[in-house]
Steps between C-alpha positions, in 0.01 A plus 500: 500500500698437817545145617318412822664313783347197670380728776309709250733803519742629244814297432809649653794551265831347595658840567241575769582172673874566471441850636318358802773247564770768470311735732451221750869406497596865537258529791642186659850648476384829649323316778804293592751783480255739664456260791879487533513881508221505757692260723799735473285786629424652162190626321194267494396632157687242289361194677147640475550598136640157423195330652260718298695449177519124556123491553440715192716270289313189614165665424619605154610143423154382610341758272346702781457876440560547872871452424505826304303685766736369766798633307325838466460510878870408539604778261294762684641382834852515355448861395378593849786315670758660271370848570508422872864389481658759271236761416533657156867418452467371145840331482422309820158405357647337187579155650179502698251591225636476144530122470162436672339753264662336196366162618162668549496618137532139389257352753232763428538465125226344281737208442485399869227683691281513191509122471405465866189718447574748778202698369158369405502744215632374170708816466870496582505863608541413872819318404634798311407733784690288750800479266494877458491547877815286532674693223405829666638368829835426334504846347421663833783310668756632253348848513537489879864399450568808289309711751701369796822582317383858449359525853828394658665777305254778578464410867876510551523835324209646696644390832847639435624852564612740234854443370778685672604832354778473246841621610800610301690173500569203281658664192854563623592141586846478348389321183437690178124518436532323166682199652425196717840416651403247769242226539284751688629789283704637794677331793199602711289239320188716476437427128381856443572686177486882468386464138159640408467475122258210531204629699160375616353700212708349217597157634215335310695571179798284601597249232774244467816670375719191466564156645811289523523121514782369717474140376538384861215260576467206742690186417355156556404450863579856610138581576374182661547275802582788727732684260418858409592706195409866539580816302501748790751752365457875523740658249699806596529795261824696487566748220353357182511136607292245689680221686342185640563131564304195383403206723806307375717802589580642159552876525347699214536865399231662284459838342250663736315677221483233229533177698777371274771286655836666556681204652448178694723321747451143621691393812438135406510210741285198581179610672320165479519456879327831572142466622443870448586686180456873545694824494334822614746743350851634460679800654699795367822665616717780366876457545655813347862495391505123455508291186137402570335824618135393459421160649212256518522282811328162507539143621499146364295218653669179391767563761470826694705755306504879491602671177535848351437585133584803293163674459594611148622169359381221731854370539636408845687775684841329512626690804202396711581189704657234282431584136175670595372242750504434874441148636244532778580157645803629693464420874157343432587133551304235304261657250333228290368613160167679538538561875605864492478789255392863486145550371477880545721777362793589726477837672774722355543814706784719630758295313392162641318200350290348777321166473369207696346204321228244447534159663310179430248531783377217720739235377742450787672649798839659438422644158730767351538811712267797482801731526466849350811610309633816340753532220688796364305611194820595313732206572257230615712442809317392818420804715323346797267221607224495759457156658283485812680187618826692541597754768505771386282409206709704255843371601732383224531122469825310506594312186375164636175627653150459358192711548250369753273256323122505507462861614207722391557628147403819319378396154274792405578841354693723742448874541743765625538855622829624349491815713481302823742242352257222592376198310180327615508121480177293531581164658323167483502219750769234545431187301305285544216746539230293670690339787698722736560287804875492436560861400792688649471821704623719216248337262224587744619858533517578127245271334248698289662830595585819319865592549672834437869463412770760451579501128871565556575251777209257524452586867147461624323821599172335608257219426126456546331160518162463328433136604629320808610139453362490147336162422297618198764609245398862565840623390532862395481475121607853403675800647302796631395808309659814643294816547498800733185506716351699785501312831232513770634837615502652152878494456639373171677167546727322250282189490473169320201277432562128525243272339464143625350173384263493797345831394654725768643839398780611731595868483841557658747783544771408255766659721443274801233241411253624759128480405359829376145368539397265785603133504355269766584148612186285500441140613494236225415126495744231607555161340546130570813387312738312734833675537370829363465826689255779430511873550210602728465839327560661161541865396198669342518843340191649659577846366452391138218312326537126458508370144393142568153355464287422809518162669320236297161356589310213342284751311811624318547167323471512123502280189334481162215275616328402828695171500823690450414735782385215725838326475670828592267538800584149618872569464459828687332324790771234508791743503649703782455876475533753779569787263832667423804332658327164542813280498525197271420173673435132447139589427472689169515875556362782286763743378313829461729662394781253433852518353389703196348743744251779470782691330817342363826605330343793316419705811339844492515818294524836677421841358732720711332820379148403606618267778279215382593132485356265238515124525340198337409214730418135440279262697595141425438226761744213556497172690793420728557160655797390708611136474754311708810474284501119491133482405555746216785281372273194511240685294764567235466876522875537453825304507721455801818703508791457739692824456709732289746227400248347262303659214170650595205289376292649222118485434246527644565862589154594622536340843701636792713228662674720761786249528664510840182587690238266649226624268432557133216710363268497200385843386249520217234737366159442651290436192160344436435187293500718189831659602334827594589683825300385800436856617267753345614802296651752498829312460691817441461873530677833473491764768629845581599599853542858618828512691392814682170376638596128487164425340402308187405752231356242263517132420379314195500138385788469253472276196254260340474124465599515133782259412424283803240233567437145622785252444726773363272594210569849363160656444470783244267703722496567871314640797631804690539310825853617575772238446845396614793719406879484493672822402500857621362836396654838418366852554546818297485869582197537274290281732516161329583150618622234257481133593502161329540217753158329465428156358273648231809633314393864496709807563284778640519872562309599813390842615709556813217700659234231471656176376274501195645327194556762231679280244602138456665277245507122480859374503628197306590328829477565872635844588626377837767762543518862609484747208705817454449832322750737336551748216627387162714698256182597319369682809227244562438343839520122482353235730679165476429162656637145475229261379630150558280344766556356845544130573354509850199703392454280190455798273581452133874494424657718234816693422392857423601845611208724398506881478206740484491871413264768377481532120761728349370846417 
């Protein structure tokens, strides 16, 4: 028999009282924060919801059934408000409805509502009915999420034209069909293979053929406090061997069919000062009639060094440079450890090794030069240098001269047209990236530009600027893909497609750099930083679709719970955002996109036969805040530094001091309280663009939330929201795309006609690299990817090269 209270009703258990108190406190928080949002011009929902929840909590503590009814009214109102804001977008509904419905299941349960006698009947069925309604609501939200994923796919496909007619091109590209001789398979960088043994019909039978462990994993501190350790390598396949480099710069040769190690070479050196440990690949060169006729070209990152190895033995080619090495510090001036190295494979073409280099961005003025250099691929002797601070830029330096410091650098993979004798160099911006008030005229002319250089002499043929006075770190992260295309008059043009971080696709004539499809200068916002100047316009490629997401609104804010989302809404209202090219300022600014861009170092894949481009894009918001240099020092964001005569201070690495300028900057991911992105999904997608009609053929969310979660938790299951990616795709003649790249650690085979996933396999670590495909000695077509993770993306680290093939017959 139940105990009666003094008032004659049923005694309330302690958990009902605690529930009321918790609901009241939650309502009080919502009310306060919601009022703040309302004062900032935001939605009135949260303040109203907080008031209702506070009232419901008080009534529950007092034992009044009205508290439960009041919460039911709040829940119904929340459903109606959510549908008004975002419709049936299930992923956007999650933070609005799931947590309130979960709370409703508890409040409507017999343990709470039943003890408050919400029904005069003795039965508890009304409680169970209300609980079931909440559970159904949760189920409908997730069902709507899956539906919106499918709808986005089908609507894009329905709105797009039919693919262009295939043409007889793409097979005769100068590389044997069974090989993958360059990072992008050919110097053109299209990442297209003429192989067709794996097809859409049999790809589901792919199985792991072998895997190889490099043993190269992060050392203590190499993946924290702003340091990044990333296995981004794409092996090359020449003959019967695969060649690649590890993040610590070991070069490894494997049997391409069995995966067994043939040899390994370690350049050695102290890399403890490097904030970035990565190597995207090595290069190959044939030097007939020499003692080292087959060569692997790579670089070391302790001190910038170029070296050549015998492809058969892994031993240094003694006649190359000095005992197989070339010191890249010549004419560079001071180069502190970790300030300069080459992160991408050198371009080896027409007898020249051409490279630029990575520099330690945003640290100081006068960093090592962004000079582009070429070396003789046989002897290692300097061939030419291209330094925009010199006149002419390719003139030979005197023995006591140094290259111009702090110039824009080309750190990504280069592409080339051997027939035209041109190499295409994607340039960044002069460091520091976020303050340009003191930049020189030649910096302004070449920052964030694509440059075509003569392979023999280094003379400039043309350049095209993609961002004027870049203040966003929108450097060009990869060279263009080369493909012949019809222009507006129907004539075939030797074209190139340059991807950018800001989501623009520039299609240029690779002979002269003139736009093949329209480019327009449009007005952009100005800023308020003293001593800075701002470009009034920026170039937009109006003849091609934009890859970036629309400008953010408050309704786009996300999070796991209403509180999570509310904090993001408040931050959104407090930050400055005028859309793309909103310059950083003293008031926090939204970077959408930011330095990682809509597309980064992996660029695009082009099928030259079908004239279709494929690219994966990422939508990750950042917060940017400029600080006066002295104030940043007072906050302890970094240590003072007086110049190159003293050692450069070490941690913390995650802040950007910009020594030598009036302002520093803090750039950080814009995450909710639970460390979840503050913008709604999709966070990543894959799309196909018809290069004849310039239309999107299809686009699909790419990836699931598996292996990611609040506070870095790696969840064993995931939702198909589309997630962040780092790594590129490849295309095959048979009509398949292969891509890893996503945080959920899958490699996928997509149908090139529709984007539908036809096969996938869960990798042992993040596959944040571009795969390759080739034929083995056994006649099977292999697909290989590096699975070692990405420090910036926080995917799981590992040390594997993994190969897949169809079962042997």
